[in-house]
Structures are given as C-alpha cells and as structure tokens.
C-alpha cells in the first residue's frame, strides 16, 4: 500500500516539476495547499534559498489562513501570499493554488493572442480550459495586499486558471497534483499558440464535432499519470527528493 506524501513533500515536488519544465526560471513562484484545520501550507523563502528547482520539504511551512503569519525563524512567507489566502477563502472547492511565471503564457497574452481551443487530442485538458475561457487579470502588479488578492479572485471567478497580465498565472485544483498539471497544460497551449501564430493566418478553434469526440479521461489519467510522469523525469535528471 502506497502512503500519501506529506504536504511539504507534495509542494516541494510540485515546485521542482514546474521549474524543471521551464515555468519558473529562478526563485519566483509558490504553491499552497489547504490544511484540514483551514490553514495552509506554502513554500516559504529561507536562509538556504536555491530556487524552485531545488525546493526542499523544509522550505514548506503551515501558515494561518486568517491571522498574522509566523513562519519559523529565518523564513518568510511569499510576498504574494494574498493570492493564496484570498482564493482559498473565496473558493471552498479549491484545495491547492499554484502561482508561477510561465514565459510563453505571459508572451502570448502580451502579444494579444488569447488561449483558444485550437488543440484537441494533443492536450484535451488544455482544450477544455480554453473552451470554457481562460480569464485575464489585467494588472501587472505584485499581489501583496488582500484587496489585490480579491481582484485576482474576481477575475478568476469559478475558473480553474487565470492569467495575470505581464506577470504569470494562478492555477487551482483539488490537489497539488491537479493544480500543477493544469499550470503545465496552460503553458503547453501557450507554446502552441505562439508557434501557430508565426504562420500567415491564426488557426481556427476546433469545430464542435471534433470537440464532441474528445473524451474526459478523468483525473486518474489527466492528473495522476501525468504527475507521475513528471516525477519520473525529475528522478531521471537526479532532481527527485
């Protein structure tokens, strides 16, 4: 019987996957996970900071959702903790939040290229997110206050992912695995959007008859197996925990 990883390990692995796949170049980005008591675990910056690619479980600490955060000595919470707090307060369906700076998503949005459902079987979850619409928070600011976090929440609404213009994304999920895989799918769609925009005309969205043929393969396939494949790639590269 396989034991469930501790929250600290899940978040550390999620950070490593995102960095390994090019969504985080250095120290910027964080993942949070709601605790059973309503608080949250979040990646903090500490005295041995080496960037997201080398995040350790010891970099992840529990933080109160509604009171003054008090991480251990030498650690500080993310400047943009309000992103996590306000989303988790407003969305009881969300258990995990990723905030990351995927370069192709930022570039596509700045170029005025919306992420539309132009791919199908290539990445079905990405297609479905684009089909339902990926909202954009239009301010390129650090979200360091509750009121700014609430603006992000309003832009996100009930969607799983939102783009922060000139900044990055927020991705949500019912687990760290789902939130991380959603972030990766949005970046994958942005890469295809930018590449296809190099042609003489922009590709059209998928026709309804093609969309109707694409199944929902479920979280076991879309999230669990994809997560495991990224873990295997980390281990192969010598970056596993």
JSON list of C-alpha atoms in Angstrom, two decimals:
[
{"chain": "A", "resi": 1, "resn": "UNK", "atom": "CA", "xyz": [0.00, 0.00, 0.00]},
{"chain": "A", "resi": 2, "resn": "UNK", "atom": "CA", "xyz": [1.44, 3.37, -1.08]},
{"chain": "A", "resi": 3, "resn": "UNK", "atom": "CA", "xyz": [1.42, 6.07, 1.58]},
{"chain": "A", "resi": 4, "resn": "UNK", "atom": "CA", "xyz": [0.22, 9.57, 0.78]},
{"chain": "A", "resi": 5, "resn": "UNK", "atom": "CA", "xyz": [3.11, 12.05, 0.61]},
{"chain": "A", "resi": 6, "resn": "UNK", "atom": "CA", "xyz": [3.21, 14.72, 3.30]},
{"chain": "A", "resi": 7, "resn": "UNK", "atom": "CA", "xyz": [2.05, 18.20, 2.21]},
{"chain": "A", "resi": 8, "resn": "UNK", "atom": "CA", "xyz": [5.61, 19.51, 2.46]},
{"chain": "A", "resi": 9, "resn": "UNK", "atom": "CA", "xyz": [6.85, 16.83, 0.07]},
{"chain": "A", "resi": 10, "resn": "UNK", "atom": "CA", "xyz": [4.00, 17.35, -2.40]},
{"chain": "A", "resi": 11, "resn": "UNK", "atom": "CA", "xyz": [4.59, 21.09, -2.56]},
{"chain": "A", "resi": 12, "resn": "UNK", "atom": "CA", "xyz": [8.37, 20.67, -2.89]},
{"chain": "A", "resi": 13, "resn": "UNK", "atom": "CA", "xyz": [7.92, 18.18, -5.73]},
{"chain": "A", "resi": 14, "resn": "UNK", "atom": "CA", "xyz": [5.38, 20.45, -7.45]},
{"chain": "A", "resi": 15, "resn": "UNK", "atom": "CA", "xyz": [7.81, 23.37, -7.33]},
{"chain": "A", "resi": 16, "resn": "UNK", "atom": "CA", "xyz": [10.60, 21.22, -8.74]},
{"chain": "A", "resi": 17, "resn": "UNK", "atom": "CA", "xyz": [8.38, 19.97, -11.59]},
{"chain": "A", "resi": 18, "resn": "UNK", "atom": "CA", "xyz": [7.30, 23.49, -12.54]},
{"chain": "A", "resi": 19, "resn": "UNK", "atom": "CA", "xyz": [10.87, 24.75, -12.59]},
{"chain": "A", "resi": 20, "resn": "UNK", "atom": "CA", "xyz": [12.18, 21.69, -14.43]},
{"chain": "A", "resi": 21, "resn": "UNK", "atom": "CA", "xyz": [9.55, 22.22, -17.13]},
{"chain": "A", "resi": 22, "resn": "UNK", "atom": "CA", "xyz": [10.51, 25.85, -17.60]},
{"chain": "A", "resi": 23, "resn": "UNK", "atom": "CA", "xyz": [7.64, 27.61, -15.84]},
{"chain": "A", "resi": 24, "resn": "UNK", "atom": "CA", "xyz": [9.93, 29.14, -13.19]},
{"chain": "A", "resi": 25, "resn": "UNK", "atom": "CA", "xyz": [13.37, 30.46, -14.05]},
{"chain": "A", "resi": 26, "resn": "UNK", "atom": "CA", "xyz": [14.68, 31.16, -10.56]},
{"chain": "A", "resi": 27, "resn": "UNK", "atom": "CA", "xyz": [13.18, 31.88, -7.14]},
{"chain": "A", "resi": 28, "resn": "UNK", "atom": "CA", "xyz": [9.79, 33.27, -8.19]},
{"chain": "A", "resi": 29, "resn": "UNK", "atom": "CA", "xyz": [6.67, 31.21, -7.68]},
{"chain": "A", "resi": 30, "resn": "UNK", "atom": "CA", "xyz": [4.95, 29.26, -4.93]},
{"chain": "A", "resi": 31, "resn": "UNK", "atom": "CA", "xyz": [2.39, 26.55, -4.23]},
{"chain": "A", "resi": 32, "resn": "UNK", "atom": "CA", "xyz": [-0.05, 26.34, -1.35]},
{"chain": "A", "resi": 33, "resn": "UNK", "atom": "CA", "xyz": [-2.24, 23.54, -0.01]},
{"chain": "A", "resi": 34, "resn": "UNK", "atom": "CA", "xyz": [-5.19, 23.88, 2.34]},
{"chain": "A", "resi": 35, "resn": "UNK", "atom": "CA", "xyz": [-4.88, 22.05, 5.67]},
{"chain": "A", "resi": 36, "resn": "UNK", "atom": "CA", "xyz": [-7.74, 20.17, 7.30]},
{"chain": "A", "resi": 37, "resn": "UNK", "atom": "CA", "xyz": [-7.93, 22.84, 10.02]},
{"chain": "A", "resi": 38, "resn": "UNK", "atom": "CA", "xyz": [-8.38, 25.60, 7.43]},
{"chain": "A", "resi": 39, "resn": "UNK", "atom": "CA", "xyz": [-4.82, 26.90, 7.49]},
{"chain": "A", "resi": 40, "resn": "UNK", "atom": "CA", "xyz": [-2.46, 26.36, 4.57]},
{"chain": "A", "resi": 41, "resn": "UNK", "atom": "CA", "xyz": [0.97, 25.00, 3.76]},
{"chain": "A", "resi": 42, "resn": "UNK", "atom": "CA", "xyz": [3.02, 27.24, 1.47]},
{"chain": "A", "resi": 43, "resn": "UNK", "atom": "CA", "xyz": [6.52, 27.40, 0.07]},
{"chain": "A", "resi": 44, "resn": "UNK", "atom": "CA", "xyz": [8.47, 29.99, 2.04]},
{"chain": "A", "resi": 45, "resn": "UNK", "atom": "CA", "xyz": [11.82, 31.60, 1.34]},
{"chain": "A", "resi": 46, "resn": "UNK", "atom": "CA", "xyz": [14.51, 30.70, 3.84]},
{"chain": "A", "resi": 47, "resn": "UNK", "atom": "CA", "xyz": [18.18, 31.07, 4.66]},
{"chain": "A", "resi": 48, "resn": "UNK", "atom": "CA", "xyz": [19.21, 28.35, 2.19]},
{"chain": "A", "resi": 49, "resn": "UNK", "atom": "CA", "xyz": [17.11, 29.55, -0.76]},
{"chain": "A", "resi": 50, "resn": "UNK", "atom": "CA", "xyz": [18.27, 27.90, -4.01]},
{"chain": "A", "resi": 51, "resn": "UNK", "atom": "CA", "xyz": [15.28, 28.48, -6.25]},
{"chain": "A", "resi": 52, "resn": "UNK", "atom": "CA", "xyz": [12.19, 26.47, -7.13]},
{"chain": "A", "resi": 53, "resn": "UNK", "atom": "CA", "xyz": [14.12, 23.73, -8.90]},
{"chain": "A", "resi": 54, "resn": "UNK", "atom": "CA", "xyz": [15.77, 22.75, -5.63]},
{"chain": "A", "resi": 55, "resn": "UNK", "atom": "CA", "xyz": [12.87, 23.31, -3.25]},
{"chain": "A", "resi": 56, "resn": "UNK", "atom": "CA", "xyz": [13.08, 21.14, -0.14]},
{"chain": "A", "resi": 57, "resn": "UNK", "atom": "CA", "xyz": [10.22, 19.99, 2.09]},
{"chain": "A", "resi": 58, "resn": "UNK", "atom": "CA", "xyz": [11.86, 22.08, 4.82]},
{"chain": "A", "resi": 59, "resn": "UNK", "atom": "CA", "xyz": [11.02, 25.19, 2.76]},
{"chain": "A", "resi": 60, "resn": "UNK", "atom": "CA", "xyz": [7.28, 24.50, 3.19]},
{"chain": "A", "resi": 61, "resn": "UNK", "atom": "CA", "xyz": [5.52, 25.68, 6.36]},
{"chain": "A", "resi": 62, "resn": "UNK", "atom": "CA", "xyz": [1.97, 25.89, 7.76]},
{"chain": "A", "resi": 63, "resn": "UNK", "atom": "CA", "xyz": [0.51, 29.40, 7.79]},
{"chain": "A", "resi": 64, "resn": "UNK", "atom": "CA", "xyz": [-2.80, 30.60, 9.33]},
{"chain": "A", "resi": 65, "resn": "UNK", "atom": "CA", "xyz": [-5.40, 31.49, 6.74]},
{"chain": "A", "resi": 66, "resn": "UNK", "atom": "CA", "xyz": [-6.79, 34.47, 8.62]},
{"chain": "A", "resi": 67, "resn": "UNK", "atom": "CA", "xyz": [-4.20, 35.70, 11.12]},
{"chain": "A", "resi": 68, "resn": "UNK", "atom": "CA", "xyz": [-0.68, 37.07, 11.05]},
{"chain": "A", "resi": 69, "resn": "UNK", "atom": "CA", "xyz": [1.71, 34.52, 9.51]},
{"chain": "A", "resi": 70, "resn": "UNK", "atom": "CA", "xyz": [4.57, 33.42, 11.75]},
{"chain": "A", "resi": 71, "resn": "UNK", "atom": "CA", "xyz": [6.95, 31.11, 9.88]},
{"chain": "A", "resi": 72, "resn": "UNK", "atom": "CA", "xyz": [9.98, 29.70, 11.67]},
{"chain": "A", "resi": 73, "resn": "UNK", "atom": "CA", "xyz": [12.98, 31.94, 12.27]},
{"chain": "A", "resi": 74, "resn": "UNK", "atom": "CA", "xyz": [14.88, 32.63, 9.08]},
{"chain": "A", "resi": 75, "resn": "UNK", "atom": "CA", "xyz": [11.88, 32.02, 6.80]},
{"chain": "A", "resi": 76, "resn": "UNK", "atom": "CA", "xyz": [9.42, 34.46, 5.33]},
{"chain": "A", "resi": 77, "resn": "UNK", "atom": "CA", "xyz": [6.17, 33.88, 3.56]},
{"chain": "A", "resi": 78, "resn": "UNK", "atom": "CA", "xyz": [5.78, 34.81, -0.12]},
{"chain": "A", "resi": 79, "resn": "UNK", "atom": "CA", "xyz": [5.17, 38.48, -0.80]},
{"chain": "A", "resi": 80, "resn": "UNK", "atom": "CA", "xyz": [2.12, 37.37, -2.77]},
{"chain": "A", "resi": 81, "resn": "UNK", "atom": "CA", "xyz": [0.61, 35.26, -0.01]},
{"chain": "A", "resi": 82, "resn": "UNK", "atom": "CA", "xyz": [-2.67, 37.21, -0.57]},
{"chain": "A", "resi": 83, "resn": "UNK", "atom": "CA", "xyz": [-3.11, 35.32, -3.86]},
{"chain": "A", "resi": 84, "resn": "UNK", "atom": "CA", "xyz": [-3.32, 32.05, -1.95]},
{"chain": "A", "resi": 85, "resn": "UNK", "atom": "CA", "xyz": [-5.26, 33.33, 1.04]},
{"chain": "A", "resi": 86, "resn": "UNK", "atom": "CA", "xyz": [-7.95, 35.13, -0.94]},
{"chain": "A", "resi": 87, "resn": "UNK", "atom": "CA", "xyz": [-8.50, 32.28, -3.41]},
{"chain": "A", "resi": 88, "resn": "UNK", "atom": "CA", "xyz": [-8.73, 29.69, -0.63]},
{"chain": "A", "resi": 89, "resn": "UNK", "atom": "CA", "xyz": [-11.11, 31.92, 1.34]},
{"chain": "A", "resi": 90, "resn": "UNK", "atom": "CA", "xyz": [-13.39, 32.52, -1.64]},
{"chain": "A", "resi": 91, "resn": "UNK", "atom": "CA", "xyz": [-13.28, 29.07, -3.24]},
{"chain": "A", "resi": 92, "resn": "UNK", "atom": "CA", "xyz": [-14.13, 26.17, -0.90]},
{"chain": "A", "resi": 93, "resn": "UNK", "atom": "CA", "xyz": [-13.82, 23.86, -3.92]},
{"chain": "A", "resi": 94, "resn": "UNK", "atom": "CA", "xyz": [-10.10, 24.69, -4.19]},
{"chain": "A", "resi": 95, "resn": "UNK", "atom": "CA", "xyz": [-7.54, 22.82, -2.10]},
{"chain": "A", "resi": 96, "resn": "UNK", "atom": "CA", "xyz": [-4.30, 23.88, -3.84]},
{"chain": "A", "resi": 97, "resn": "UNK", "atom": "CA", "xyz": [-3.09, 27.05, -5.56]},
{"chain": "A", "resi": 98, "resn": "UNK", "atom": "CA", "xyz": [-0.11, 27.48, -7.87]},
{"chain": "A", "resi": 99, "resn": "UNK", "atom": "CA", "xyz": [1.27, 30.90, -8.67]},
{"chain": "A", "resi": 100, "resn": "UNK", "atom": "CA", "xyz": [4.02, 30.75, -11.26]},
{"chain": "A", "resi": 101, "resn": "UNK", "atom": "CA", "xyz": [5.53, 32.80, -14.12]},
{"chain": "A", "resi": 102, "resn": "UNK", "atom": "CA", "xyz": [5.28, 30.68, -17.31]},
{"chain": "A", "resi": 103, "resn": "UNK", "atom": "CA", "xyz": [7.05, 32.69, -20.04]},
{"chain": "A", "resi": 104, "resn": "UNK", "atom": "CA", "xyz": [5.01, 31.52, -23.02]},
{"chain": "A", "resi": 105, "resn": "UNK", "atom": "CA", "xyz": [1.69, 32.30, -21.32]},
{"chain": "A", "resi": 106, "resn": "UNK", "atom": "CA", "xyz": [2.91, 35.80, -20.50]},
{"chain": "A", "resi": 107, "resn": "UNK", "atom": "CA", "xyz": [4.27, 36.33, -24.03]},
{"chain": "A", "resi": 108, "resn": "UNK", "atom": "CA", "xyz": [1.10, 35.10, -25.77]},
{"chain": "A", "resi": 109, "resn": "UNK", "atom": "CA", "xyz": [-1.11, 37.33, -23.65]},
{"chain": "A", "resi": 110, "resn": "UNK", "atom": "CA", "xyz": [1.10, 40.40, -24.19]},
{"chain": "A", "resi": 111, "resn": "UNK", "atom": "CA", "xyz": [1.03, 39.71, -27.94]},
{"chain": "A", "resi": 112, "resn": "UNK", "atom": "CA", "xyz": [-2.76, 39.81, -27.84]},
{"chain": "A", "resi": 113, "resn": "UNK", "atom": "CA", "xyz": [-3.11, 36.10, -28.56]},
{"chain": "A", "resi": 114, "resn": "UNK", "atom": "CA", "xyz": [-5.90, 34.60, -26.44]},
{"chain": "A", "resi": 115, "resn": "UNK", "atom": "CA", "xyz": [-5.54, 30.97, -25.47]},
{"chain": "A", "resi": 116, "resn": "UNK", "atom": "CA", "xyz": [-8.28, 29.40, -27.58]},
{"chain": "A", "resi": 117, "resn": "UNK", "atom": "CA", "xyz": [-9.24, 25.72, -28.04]},
{"chain": "A", "resi": 118, "resn": "UNK", "atom": "CA", "xyz": [-7.00, 25.19, -31.06]},
{"chain": "A", "resi": 119, "resn": "UNK", "atom": "CA", "xyz": [-5.61, 21.81, -29.93]},
{"chain": "A", "resi": 120, "resn": "UNK", "atom": "CA", "xyz": [-7.56, 18.65, -29.36]},
{"chain": "A", "resi": 121, "resn": "UNK", "atom": "CA", "xyz": [-6.12, 15.25, -28.54]},
{"chain": "A", "resi": 122, "resn": "UNK", "atom": "CA", "xyz": [-2.71, 16.92, -28.20]},
{"chain": "A", "resi": 123, "resn": "UNK", "atom": "CA", "xyz": [-3.82, 18.17, -24.76]},
{"chain": "A", "resi": 124, "resn": "UNK", "atom": "CA", "xyz": [-7.51, 17.61, -24.00]},
{"chain": "A", "resi": 125, "resn": "UNK", "atom": "CA", "xyz": [-7.49, 19.31, -20.55]},
{"chain": "A", "resi": 126, "resn": "UNK", "atom": "CA", "xyz": [-5.89, 22.41, -22.09]},
{"chain": "A", "resi": 127, "resn": "UNK", "atom": "CA", "xyz": [-8.54, 22.42, -24.82]},
{"chain": "A", "resi": 128, "resn": "UNK", "atom": "CA", "xyz": [-11.34, 22.22, -22.26]},
{"chain": "A", "resi": 129, "resn": "UNK", "atom": "CA", "xyz": [-9.92, 25.06, -20.16]},
{"chain": "A", "resi": 130, "resn": "UNK", "atom": "CA", "xyz": [-9.63, 27.21, -23.28]},
{"chain": "A", "resi": 131, "resn": "UNK", "atom": "CA", "xyz": [-13.10, 26.20, -24.48]},
{"chain": "A", "resi": 132, "resn": "UNK", "atom": "CA", "xyz": [-14.61, 27.45, -21.23]},
{"chain": "A", "resi": 133, "resn": "UNK", "atom": "CA", "xyz": [-12.46, 30.59, -21.35]},
{"chain": "A", "resi": 134, "resn": "UNK", "atom": "CA", "xyz": [-9.24, 31.44, -19.51]},
{"chain": "A", "resi": 135, "resn": "UNK", "atom": "CA", "xyz": [-9.79, 34.78, -17.77]},
{"chain": "A", "resi": 136, "resn": "UNK", "atom": "CA", "xyz": [-7.18, 37.53, -17.55]},
{"chain": "A", "resi": 137, "resn": "UNK", "atom": "CA", "xyz": [-6.41, 39.75, -14.58]},
{"chain": "A", "resi": 138, "resn": "UNK", "atom": "CA", "xyz": [-5.32, 42.94, -16.39]},
{"chain": "A", "resi": 139, "resn": "UNK", "atom": "CA", "xyz": [-2.91, 44.44, -13.83]},
{"chain": "A", "resi": 140, "resn": "UNK", "atom": "CA", "xyz": [0.82, 43.60, -13.89]},
{"chain": "A", "resi": 141, "resn": "UNK", "atom": "CA", "xyz": [1.31, 44.22, -10.18]},
{"chain": "A", "resi": 142, "resn": "UNK", "atom": "CA", "xyz": [2.70, 42.26, -7.26]},
{"chain": "A", "resi": 143, "resn": "UNK", "atom": "CA", "xyz": [-0.34, 40.98, -5.41]},
{"chain": "A", "resi": 144, "resn": "UNK", "atom": "CA", "xyz": [0.85, 41.88, -1.93]},
{"chain": "A", "resi": 145, "resn": "UNK", "atom": "CA", "xyz": [-2.41, 43.07, -0.35]},
{"chain": "A", "resi": 146, "resn": "UNK", "atom": "CA", "xyz": [-5.76, 41.49, 0.38]},
{"chain": "A", "resi": 147, "resn": "UNK", "atom": "CA", "xyz": [-7.61, 43.93, -1.88]},
{"chain": "A", "resi": 148, "resn": "UNK", "atom": "CA", "xyz": [-5.38, 42.99, -4.81]},
{"chain": "A", "resi": 149, "resn": "UNK", "atom": "CA", "xyz": [-5.86, 39.32, -3.99]},
{"chain": "A", "resi": 150, "resn": "UNK", "atom": "CA", "xyz": [-9.60, 39.90, -4.09]},
{"chain": "A", "resi": 151, "resn": "UNK", "atom": "CA", "xyz": [-9.24, 41.46, -7.55]},
{"chain": "A", "resi": 152, "resn": "UNK", "atom": "CA", "xyz": [-7.49, 38.29, -8.71]},
{"chain": "A", "resi": 153, "resn": "UNK", "atom": "CA", "xyz": [-10.31, 36.22, -7.17]},
{"chain": "A", "resi": 154, "resn": "UNK", "atom": "CA", "xyz": [-12.87, 38.29, -9.07]},
{"chain": "A", "resi": 155, "resn": "UNK", "atom": "CA", "xyz": [-11.00, 37.78, -12.35]},
{"chain": "A", "resi": 156, "resn": "UNK", "atom": "CA", "xyz": [-10.60, 34.04, -11.69]},
{"chain": "A", "resi": 157, "resn": "UNK", "atom": "CA", "xyz": [-14.30, 33.65, -10.75]},
{"chain": "A", "resi": 158, "resn": "UNK", "atom": "CA", "xyz": [-15.18, 29.94, -10.92]},
{"chain": "A", "resi": 159, "resn": "UNK", "atom": "CA", "xyz": [-12.49, 29.04, -13.45]},
{"chain": "A", "resi": 160, "resn": "UNK", "atom": "CA", "xyz": [-9.53, 26.74, -12.68]},
{"chain": "A", "resi": 161, "resn": "UNK", "atom": "CA", "xyz": [-6.86, 29.04, -14.12]},
{"chain": "A", "resi": 162, "resn": "UNK", "atom": "CA", "xyz": [-6.35, 32.75, -14.73]},
{"chain": "A", "resi": 163, "resn": "UNK", "atom": "CA", "xyz": [-3.63, 34.70, -16.50]},
{"chain": "A", "resi": 164, "resn": "UNK", "atom": "CA", "xyz": [-2.06, 37.64, -14.66]},
{"chain": "A", "resi": 165, "resn": "UNK", "atom": "CA", "xyz": [-1.08, 40.07, -17.42]},
{"chain": "A", "resi": 166, "resn": "UNK", "atom": "CA", "xyz": [2.63, 40.78, -17.63]},
{"chain": "A", "resi": 167, "resn": "UNK", "atom": "CA", "xyz": [3.15, 38.58, -14.59]},
{"chain": "A", "resi": 168, "resn": "UNK", "atom": "CA", "xyz": [2.16, 34.91, -14.68]},
{"chain": "A", "resi": 169, "resn": "UNK", "atom": "CA", "xyz": [-0.78, 32.68, -13.80]},
{"chain": "A", "resi": 170, "resn": "UNK", "atom": "CA", "xyz": [-2.74, 31.24, -10.95]},
{"chain": "A", "resi": 171, "resn": "UNK", "atom": "CA", "xyz": [-3.84, 27.62, -11.26]},
{"chain": "A", "resi": 172, "resn": "UNK", "atom": "CA", "xyz": [-6.13, 25.89, -8.81]},
{"chain": "A", "resi": 173, "resn": "UNK", "atom": "CA", "xyz": [-7.06, 22.30, -8.11]},
{"chain": "A", "resi": 174, "resn": "UNK", "atom": "CA", "xyz": [-8.46, 19.81, -5.67]},
{"chain": "A", "resi": 175, "resn": "UNK", "atom": "CA", "xyz": [-4.87, 18.65, -5.11]},
{"chain": "A", "resi": 176, "resn": "UNK", "atom": "CA", "xyz": [-1.33, 19.88, -5.65]},
{"chain": "A", "resi": 177, "resn": "UNK", "atom": "CA", "xyz": [-1.07, 17.39, -8.49]},
{"chain": "A", "resi": 178, "resn": "UNK", "atom": "CA", "xyz": [-4.10, 18.79, -10.31]},
{"chain": "A", "resi": 179, "resn": "UNK", "atom": "CA", "xyz": [-3.07, 22.42, -9.88]},
{"chain": "A", "resi": 180, "resn": "UNK", "atom": "CA", "xyz": [0.46, 21.73, -11.13]},
{"chain": "A", "resi": 181, "resn": "UNK", "atom": "CA", "xyz": [-0.72, 19.74, -14.15]},
{"chain": "A", "resi": 182, "resn": "UNK", "atom": "CA", "xyz": [-3.19, 22.49, -15.04]},
{"chain": "A", "resi": 183, "resn": "UNK", "atom": "CA", "xyz": [-0.39, 25.06, -14.96]},
{"chain": "A", "resi": 184, "resn": "UNK", "atom": "CA", "xyz": [1.69, 22.84, -17.26]},
{"chain": "A", "resi": 185, "resn": "UNK", "atom": "CA", "xyz": [-1.24, 22.42, -19.68]},
{"chain": "A", "resi": 186, "resn": "UNK", "atom": "CA", "xyz": [-1.81, 26.16, -19.96]},
{"chain": "A", "resi": 187, "resn": "UNK", "atom": "CA", "xyz": [1.88, 26.73, -20.73]},
{"chain": "A", "resi": 188, "resn": "UNK", "atom": "CA", "xyz": [1.73, 23.92, -23.34]},
{"chain": "A", "resi": 189, "resn": "UNK", "atom": "CA", "xyz": [-1.25, 25.61, -25.00]},
{"chain": "A", "resi": 190, "resn": "UNK", "atom": "CA", "xyz": [0.55, 28.95, -24.97]},
{"chain": "A", "resi": 191, "resn": "UNK", "atom": "CA", "xyz": [3.55, 27.40, -26.72]},
{"chain": "A", "resi": 192, "resn": "UNK", "atom": "CA", "xyz": [1.29, 26.03, -29.47]},
{"chain": "A", "resi": 193, "resn": "UNK", "atom": "CA", "xyz": [-0.49, 29.38, -29.72]},
{"chain": "A", "resi": 194, "resn": "UNK", "atom": "CA", "xyz": [2.76, 31.28, -30.24]},
{"chain": "A", "resi": 195, "resn": "UNK", "atom": "CA", "xyz": [4.14, 28.76, -32.73]},
{"chain": "A", "resi": 196, "resn": "UNK", "atom": "CA", "xyz": [0.97, 28.66, -34.78]},
{"chain": "A", "resi": 197, "resn": "UNK", "atom": "CA", "xyz": [0.78, 32.47, -34.79]},
{"chain": "A", "resi": 198, "resn": "UNK", "atom": "CA", "xyz": [4.01, 32.53, -36.82]},
{"chain": "A", "resi": 199, "resn": "UNK", "atom": "CA", "xyz": [2.05, 31.40, -39.89]},
{"chain": "A", "resi": 200, "resn": "UNK", "atom": "CA", "xyz": [0.14, 33.65, -42.30]},
{"chain": "A", "resi": 201, "resn": "UNK", "atom": "CA", "xyz": [-3.18, 33.12, -40.51]},
{"chain": "A", "resi": 202, "resn": "UNK", "atom": "CA", "xyz": [-4.18, 32.22, -36.97]},
{"chain": "A", "resi": 203, "resn": "UNK", "atom": "CA", "xyz": [-5.56, 28.70, -36.54]},
{"chain": "A", "resi": 204, "resn": "UNK", "atom": "CA", "xyz": [-9.27, 28.35, -36.04]},
{"chain": "A", "resi": 205, "resn": "UNK", "atom": "CA", "xyz": [-10.74, 26.88, -32.85]},
{"chain": "A", "resi": 206, "resn": "UNK", "atom": "CA", "xyz": [-11.76, 23.26, -33.05]},
{"chain": "A", "resi": 207, "resn": "UNK", "atom": "CA", "xyz": [-15.14, 22.61, -34.68]},
{"chain": "A", "resi": 208, "resn": "UNK", "atom": "CA", "xyz": [-17.92, 21.38, -32.37]},
{"chain": "A", "resi": 209, "resn": "UNK", "atom": "CA", "xyz": [-17.99, 17.93, -33.97]},
{"chain": "A", "resi": 210, "resn": "UNK", "atom": "CA", "xyz": [-14.32, 17.37, -33.10]},
{"chain": "A", "resi": 211, "resn": "UNK", "atom": "CA", "xyz": [-14.80, 18.63, -29.56]},
{"chain": "A", "resi": 212, "resn": "UNK", "atom": "CA", "xyz": [-17.70, 16.23, -29.12]},
{"chain": "A", "resi": 213, "resn": "UNK", "atom": "CA", "xyz": [-15.38, 13.31, -29.99]},
{"chain": "A", "resi": 214, "resn": "UNK", "atom": "CA", "xyz": [-12.86, 14.15, -27.24]},
{"chain": "A", "resi": 215, "resn": "UNK", "atom": "CA", "xyz": [-13.50, 12.22, -24.01]},
{"chain": "A", "resi": 216, "resn": "UNK", "atom": "CA", "xyz": [-12.96, 13.29, -20.44]},
{"chain": "A", "resi": 217, "resn": "UNK", "atom": "CA", "xyz": [-10.27, 10.81, -19.46]},
{"chain": "A", "resi": 218, "resn": "UNK", "atom": "CA", "xyz": [-10.68, 11.59, -15.76]},
{"chain": "A", "resi": 219, "resn": "UNK", "atom": "CA", "xyz": [-8.37, 12.73, -13.03]},
{"chain": "A", "resi": 220, "resn": "UNK", "atom": "CA", "xyz": [-6.60, 9.39, -12.82]},
{"chain": "A", "resi": 221, "resn": "UNK", "atom": "CA", "xyz": [-5.29, 9.92, -16.35]},
{"chain": "A", "resi": 222, "resn": "UNK", "atom": "CA", "xyz": [-5.21, 13.71, -16.66]},
{"chain": "A", "resi": 223, "resn": "UNK", "atom": "CA", "xyz": [-3.65, 14.39, -13.27]},
{"chain": "A", "resi": 224, "resn": "UNK", "atom": "CA", "xyz": [-2.24, 11.30, -11.56]},
{"chain": "A", "resi": 225, "resn": "UNK", "atom": "CA", "xyz": [-0.49, 9.66, -14.50]},
{"chain": "A", "resi": 226, "resn": "UNK", "atom": "CA", "xyz": [0.82, 12.97, -15.85]},
{"chain": "A", "resi": 227, "resn": "UNK", "atom": "CA", "xyz": [2.11, 13.90, -12.38]},
{"chain": "A", "resi": 228, "resn": "UNK", "atom": "CA", "xyz": [3.84, 10.52, -12.09]},
{"chain": "A", "resi": 229, "resn": "UNK", "atom": "CA", "xyz": [5.49, 11.00, -15.47]},
{"chain": "A", "resi": 230, "resn": "UNK", "atom": "CA", "xyz": [6.91, 14.33, -14.35]},
{"chain": "A", "resi": 231, "resn": "UNK", "atom": "CA", "xyz": [8.14, 12.78, -11.11]},
{"chain": "A", "resi": 232, "resn": "UNK", "atom": "CA", "xyz": [9.91, 10.10, -13.12]},
{"chain": "A", "resi": 233, "resn": "UNK", "atom": "CA", "xyz": [11.55, 12.76, -15.30]},
{"chain": "A", "resi": 234, "resn": "UNK", "atom": "CA", "xyz": [12.76, 14.57, -12.16]},
{"chain": "A", "resi": 235, "resn": "UNK", "atom": "CA", "xyz": [14.24, 11.38, -10.79]},
{"chain": "A", "resi": 236, "resn": "UNK", "atom": "CA", "xyz": [15.88, 10.56, -14.12]},
{"chain": "A", "resi": 237, "resn": "UNK", "atom": "CA", "xyz": [17.52, 14.01, -14.05]},
{"chain": "A", "resi": 238, "resn": "UNK", "atom": "CA", "xyz": [18.72, 13.47, -10.49]},
{"chain": "A", "resi": 239, "resn": "UNK", "atom": "CA", "xyz": [16.32, 16.07, -9.10]},
{"chain": "A", "resi": 240, "resn": "UNK", "atom": "CA", "xyz": [13.99, 13.88, -7.06]},
{"chain": "A", "resi": 241, "resn": "UNK", "atom": "CA", "xyz": [13.71, 14.30, -3.32]}
]
